[in-house]
Short mmCIF file of C-alpha atoms in Angstrom, two decimals:
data_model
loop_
_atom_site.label_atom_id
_atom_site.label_comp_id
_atom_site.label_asym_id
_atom_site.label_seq_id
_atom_site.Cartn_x
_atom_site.Cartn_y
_atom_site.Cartn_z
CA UNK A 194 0.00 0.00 0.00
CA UNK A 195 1.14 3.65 -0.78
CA UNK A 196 1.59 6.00 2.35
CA UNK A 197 2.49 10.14 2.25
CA UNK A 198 4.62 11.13 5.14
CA UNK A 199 4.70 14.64 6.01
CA UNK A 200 7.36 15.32 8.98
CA UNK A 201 6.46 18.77 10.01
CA UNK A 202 3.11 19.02 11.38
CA UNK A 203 3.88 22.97 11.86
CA UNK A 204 6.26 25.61 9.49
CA UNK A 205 6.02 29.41 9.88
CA UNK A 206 8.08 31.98 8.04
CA UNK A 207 8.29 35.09 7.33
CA UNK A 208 6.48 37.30 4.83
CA UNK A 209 8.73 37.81 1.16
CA UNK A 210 10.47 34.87 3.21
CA UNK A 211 11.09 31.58 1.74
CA UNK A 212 9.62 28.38 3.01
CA UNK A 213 9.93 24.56 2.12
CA UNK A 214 8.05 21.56 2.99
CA UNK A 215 8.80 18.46 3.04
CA UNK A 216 7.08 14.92 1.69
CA UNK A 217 8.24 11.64 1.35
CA UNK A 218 6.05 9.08 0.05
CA UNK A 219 6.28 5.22 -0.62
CA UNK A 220 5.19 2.99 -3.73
CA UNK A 221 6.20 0.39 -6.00
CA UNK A 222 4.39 1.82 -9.01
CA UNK A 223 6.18 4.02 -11.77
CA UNK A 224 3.23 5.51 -13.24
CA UNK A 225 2.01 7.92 -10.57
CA UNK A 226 1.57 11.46 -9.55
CA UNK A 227 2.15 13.78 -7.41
CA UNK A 228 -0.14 16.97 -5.89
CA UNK A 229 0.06 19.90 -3.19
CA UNK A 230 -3.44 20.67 -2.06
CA UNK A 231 -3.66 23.58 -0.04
CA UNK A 232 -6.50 24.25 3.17
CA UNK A 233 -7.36 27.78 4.04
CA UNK A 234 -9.64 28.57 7.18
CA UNK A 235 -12.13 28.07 4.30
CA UNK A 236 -11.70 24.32 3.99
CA UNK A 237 -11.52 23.75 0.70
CA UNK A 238 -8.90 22.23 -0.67
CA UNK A 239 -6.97 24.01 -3.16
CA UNK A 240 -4.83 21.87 -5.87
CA UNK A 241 -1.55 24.49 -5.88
CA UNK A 242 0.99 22.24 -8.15
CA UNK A 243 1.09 18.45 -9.42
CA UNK A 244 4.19 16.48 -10.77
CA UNK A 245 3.85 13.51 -12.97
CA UNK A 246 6.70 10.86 -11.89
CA UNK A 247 7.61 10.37 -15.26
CA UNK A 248 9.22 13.70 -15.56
CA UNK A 249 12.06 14.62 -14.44
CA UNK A 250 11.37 18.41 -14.69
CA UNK A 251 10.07 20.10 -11.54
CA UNK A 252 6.70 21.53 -11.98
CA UNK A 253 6.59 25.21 -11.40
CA UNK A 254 3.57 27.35 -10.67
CA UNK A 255 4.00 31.15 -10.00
CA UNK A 256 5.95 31.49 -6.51
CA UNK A 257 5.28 27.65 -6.10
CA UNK A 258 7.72 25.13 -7.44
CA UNK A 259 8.34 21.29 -6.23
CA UNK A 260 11.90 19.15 -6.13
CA UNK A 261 10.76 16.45 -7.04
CA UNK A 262 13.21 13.49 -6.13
CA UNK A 263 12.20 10.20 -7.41
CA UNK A 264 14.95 7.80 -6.56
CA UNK A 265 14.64 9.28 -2.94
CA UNK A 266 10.91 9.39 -2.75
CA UNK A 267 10.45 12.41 -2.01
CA UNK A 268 8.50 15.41 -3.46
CA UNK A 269 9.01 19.22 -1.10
CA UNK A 270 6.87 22.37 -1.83
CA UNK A 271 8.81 25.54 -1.87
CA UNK A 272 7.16 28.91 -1.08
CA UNK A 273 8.78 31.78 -2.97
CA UNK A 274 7.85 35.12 -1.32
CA UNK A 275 5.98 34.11 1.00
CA UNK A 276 2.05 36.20 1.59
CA UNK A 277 -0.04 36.09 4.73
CA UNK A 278 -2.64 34.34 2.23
CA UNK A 279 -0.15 31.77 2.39
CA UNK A 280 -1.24 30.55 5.96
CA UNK A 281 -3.37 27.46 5.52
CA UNK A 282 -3.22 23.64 5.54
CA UNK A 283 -0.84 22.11 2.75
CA UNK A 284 -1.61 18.09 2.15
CA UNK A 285 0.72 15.84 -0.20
CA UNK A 286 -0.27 13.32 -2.06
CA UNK A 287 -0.08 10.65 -4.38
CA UNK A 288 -2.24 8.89 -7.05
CA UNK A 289 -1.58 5.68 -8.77
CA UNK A 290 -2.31 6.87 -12.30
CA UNK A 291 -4.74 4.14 -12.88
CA UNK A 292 -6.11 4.23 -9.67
CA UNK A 293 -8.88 5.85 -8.13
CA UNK A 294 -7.23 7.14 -4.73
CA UNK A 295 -5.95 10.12 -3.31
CA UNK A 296 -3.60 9.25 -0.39
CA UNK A 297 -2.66 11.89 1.79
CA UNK A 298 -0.42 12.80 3.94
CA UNK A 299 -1.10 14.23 7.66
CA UNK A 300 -0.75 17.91 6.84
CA UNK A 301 1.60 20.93 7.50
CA UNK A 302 -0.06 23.81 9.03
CA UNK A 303 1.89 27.16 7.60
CA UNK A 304 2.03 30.19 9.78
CA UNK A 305 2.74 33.59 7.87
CA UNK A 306 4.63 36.13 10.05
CA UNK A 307 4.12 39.58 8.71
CA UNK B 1282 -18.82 27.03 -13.32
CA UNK B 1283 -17.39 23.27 -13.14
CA UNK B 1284 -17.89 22.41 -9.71
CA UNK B 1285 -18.80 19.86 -7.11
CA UNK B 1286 -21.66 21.27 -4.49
CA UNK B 1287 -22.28 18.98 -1.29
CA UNK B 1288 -24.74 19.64 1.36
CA UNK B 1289 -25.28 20.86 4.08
CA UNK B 1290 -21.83 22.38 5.26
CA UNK B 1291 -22.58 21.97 9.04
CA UNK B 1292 -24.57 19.16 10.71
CA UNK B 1293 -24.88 18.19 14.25
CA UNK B 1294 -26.77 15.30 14.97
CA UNK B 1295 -27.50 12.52 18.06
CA UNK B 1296 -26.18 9.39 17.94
CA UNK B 1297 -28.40 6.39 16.15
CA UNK B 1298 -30.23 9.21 13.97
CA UNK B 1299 -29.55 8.36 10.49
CA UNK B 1300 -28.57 11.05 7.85
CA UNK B 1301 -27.66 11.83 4.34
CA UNK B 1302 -24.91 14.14 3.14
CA UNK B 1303 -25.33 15.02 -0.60
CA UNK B 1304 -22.57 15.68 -3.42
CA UNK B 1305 -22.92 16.20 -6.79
CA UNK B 1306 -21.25 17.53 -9.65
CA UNK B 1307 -21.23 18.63 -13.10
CA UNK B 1308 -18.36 18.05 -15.05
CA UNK B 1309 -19.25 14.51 -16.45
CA UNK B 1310 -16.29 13.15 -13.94
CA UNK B 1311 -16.80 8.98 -13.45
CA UNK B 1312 -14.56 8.97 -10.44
CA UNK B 1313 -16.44 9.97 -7.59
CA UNK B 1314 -14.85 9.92 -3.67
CA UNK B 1315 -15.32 10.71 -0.14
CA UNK B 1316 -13.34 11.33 2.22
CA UNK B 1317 -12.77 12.09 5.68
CA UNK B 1318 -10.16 14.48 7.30
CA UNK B 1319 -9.41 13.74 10.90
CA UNK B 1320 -6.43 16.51 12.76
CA UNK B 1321 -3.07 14.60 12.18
CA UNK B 1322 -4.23 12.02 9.68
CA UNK B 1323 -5.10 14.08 6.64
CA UNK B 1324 -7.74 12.65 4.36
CA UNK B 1325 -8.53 9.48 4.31
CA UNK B 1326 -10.76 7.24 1.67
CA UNK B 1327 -14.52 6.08 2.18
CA UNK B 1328 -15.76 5.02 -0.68
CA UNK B 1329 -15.71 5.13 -3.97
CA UNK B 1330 -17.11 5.06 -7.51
CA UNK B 1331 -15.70 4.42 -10.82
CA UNK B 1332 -19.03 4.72 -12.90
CA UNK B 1333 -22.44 4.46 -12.35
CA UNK B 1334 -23.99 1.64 -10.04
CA UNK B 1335 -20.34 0.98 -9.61
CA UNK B 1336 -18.81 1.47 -5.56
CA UNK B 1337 -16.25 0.27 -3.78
CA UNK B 1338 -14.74 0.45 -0.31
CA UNK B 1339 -11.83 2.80 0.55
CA UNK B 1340 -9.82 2.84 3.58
CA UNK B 1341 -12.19 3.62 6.31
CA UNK B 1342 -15.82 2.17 4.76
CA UNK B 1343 -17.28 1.35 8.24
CA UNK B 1344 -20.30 2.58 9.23
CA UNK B 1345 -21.03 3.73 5.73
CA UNK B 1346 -23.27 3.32 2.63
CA UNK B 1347 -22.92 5.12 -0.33
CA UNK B 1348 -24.76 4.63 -3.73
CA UNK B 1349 -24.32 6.06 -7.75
CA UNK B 1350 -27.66 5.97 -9.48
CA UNK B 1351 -27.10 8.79 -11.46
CA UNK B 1352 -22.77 10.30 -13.13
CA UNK B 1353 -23.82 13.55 -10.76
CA UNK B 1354 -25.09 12.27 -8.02
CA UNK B 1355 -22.97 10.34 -5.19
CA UNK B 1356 -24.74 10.58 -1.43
CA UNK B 1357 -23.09 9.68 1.23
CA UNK B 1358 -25.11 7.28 4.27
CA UNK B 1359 -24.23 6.79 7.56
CA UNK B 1360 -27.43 4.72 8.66
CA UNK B 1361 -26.59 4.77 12.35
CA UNK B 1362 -23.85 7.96 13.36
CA UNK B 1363 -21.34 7.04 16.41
CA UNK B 1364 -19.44 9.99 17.96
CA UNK B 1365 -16.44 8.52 16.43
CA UNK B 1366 -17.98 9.95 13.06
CA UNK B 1367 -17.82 13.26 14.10
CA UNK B 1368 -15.08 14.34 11.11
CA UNK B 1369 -15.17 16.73 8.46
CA UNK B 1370 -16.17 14.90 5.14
CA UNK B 1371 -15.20 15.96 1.46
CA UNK B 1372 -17.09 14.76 -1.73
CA UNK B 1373 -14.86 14.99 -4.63
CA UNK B 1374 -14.24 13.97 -8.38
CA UNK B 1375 -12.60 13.20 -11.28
CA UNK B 1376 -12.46 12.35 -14.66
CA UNK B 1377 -10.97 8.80 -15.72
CA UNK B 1378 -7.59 7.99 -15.27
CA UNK B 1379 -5.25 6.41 -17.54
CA UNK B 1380 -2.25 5.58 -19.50
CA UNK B 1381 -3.29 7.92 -22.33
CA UNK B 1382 -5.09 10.52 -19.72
CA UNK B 1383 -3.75 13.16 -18.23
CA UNK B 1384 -4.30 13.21 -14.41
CA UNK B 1385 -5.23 16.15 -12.87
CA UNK B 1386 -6.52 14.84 -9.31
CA UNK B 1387 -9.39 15.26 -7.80
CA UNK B 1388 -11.76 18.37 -7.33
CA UNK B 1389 -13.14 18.60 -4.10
CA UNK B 1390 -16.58 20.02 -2.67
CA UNK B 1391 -16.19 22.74 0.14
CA UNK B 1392 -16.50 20.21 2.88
CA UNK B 1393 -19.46 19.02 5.67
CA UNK B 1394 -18.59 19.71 9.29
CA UNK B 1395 -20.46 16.68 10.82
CA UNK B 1396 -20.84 16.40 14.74
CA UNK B 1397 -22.41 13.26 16.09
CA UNK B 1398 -23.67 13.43 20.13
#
């Protein structure tokens, strides 16, 4: 079975500063990939940035970019610039690509210092 | 606006007293989900649906129905609510997955705050 580890249960930075989070994951399949989901106060979940294993190009989105290590497993967020609409939730995880299911990882809360 | 509505957003109930949470949406996904989010353990599978009339158990199915008459339509059951229910739950869905597809995850409903006493 696939599990999402996420080791910091709590970040906090800065504002403009920059922040990284970390996500290791486990799975025997090659054909997978890869999402951020963000959680304001709101509650909804947010997709912010995906990664398709078979790339070996980080994905990049605006001040949001992954490293994306697949021999190692492992698949951080970094924050460039970091806003106070930043603050939220942030859930890894993974999806088989021929599978059905999301599995997540236990969450990093992000605090936003201004 | 492509999106996937579930109702109601809050619900506090008693313990024994069955209830329905609805989800549906409308972009023509066949993957439909729920999930539960619990403090520390993220979000965690149900059930789930391929296609119509077609469900199948996630990680955490107990105490839960769910059924897919209609693409749109995916309700979520819990014929008899325990306090150990009380979670917030998220409908979401998908379009098929693939070799040839391109995956884009899941879109999720805003959530339903559900407290069982």
């Amino acid at each position: 079975a696939q599990t999402v580890t996420q080791s910091q249960p709590e970040m906090s930075v800065q504002e403009a500063e920059t922040v990284t989070l970390s996500c290791t994951y486990d799975t025997s399949e090659s054909d997978y990939y890869l999402f951020w989901y963000k959680q304001p106060p709101s509650r909804q979940m947010i997709l912010v940035i995906r990664q398709e294993a078979y790339k070996q190009q980080n994905a990049t989105e605006n001040r949001f970019s992954v490293n994306f290590q697949k021999a190692a497993k492992s698949f951080s967020l970094k924050i460039s610039d970091s806003q106070l609409g930043d603050a939220a939730m942030y859930f890894c995880a993974y999806r088989y690509n021929a599978g059905n299911m999301l599995t997540f990882g236990g969450g990093t809360r992000l605090m936003v210092k201004p | 606006e492509a999106q996937v509505t579930q109702n109601p957003r809050y619900l506090i109930t008693v313990t024994g007293k069955k209830l329905t949470v609805t989800c549906s949406q409308n972009m023509n996904h066949e993957y439909m989900s729920w999930y539960r989010q619990d403090p520390g353990l993220g979000l965690r599978q149900i059930y789930y649906s391929m296609n119509v009339e077609v469900t199948d158990k996630g990680d955490v199915p107990e105490g839960y129905k769910v059924s897919r008459k209609e693409k749109r339509n995916f309700p979520l059951i819990l014929e008899s609510p325990s306090p150990n229910q009380t979670s917030l739950y998220f409908c979401a869905s998908s379009p098929r997955t693939g070799k040839f597809t391109t995956n884009y995850g899941y879109t999720f409903g805003s959530g339903t705050r559900l407290t069982v006493v």
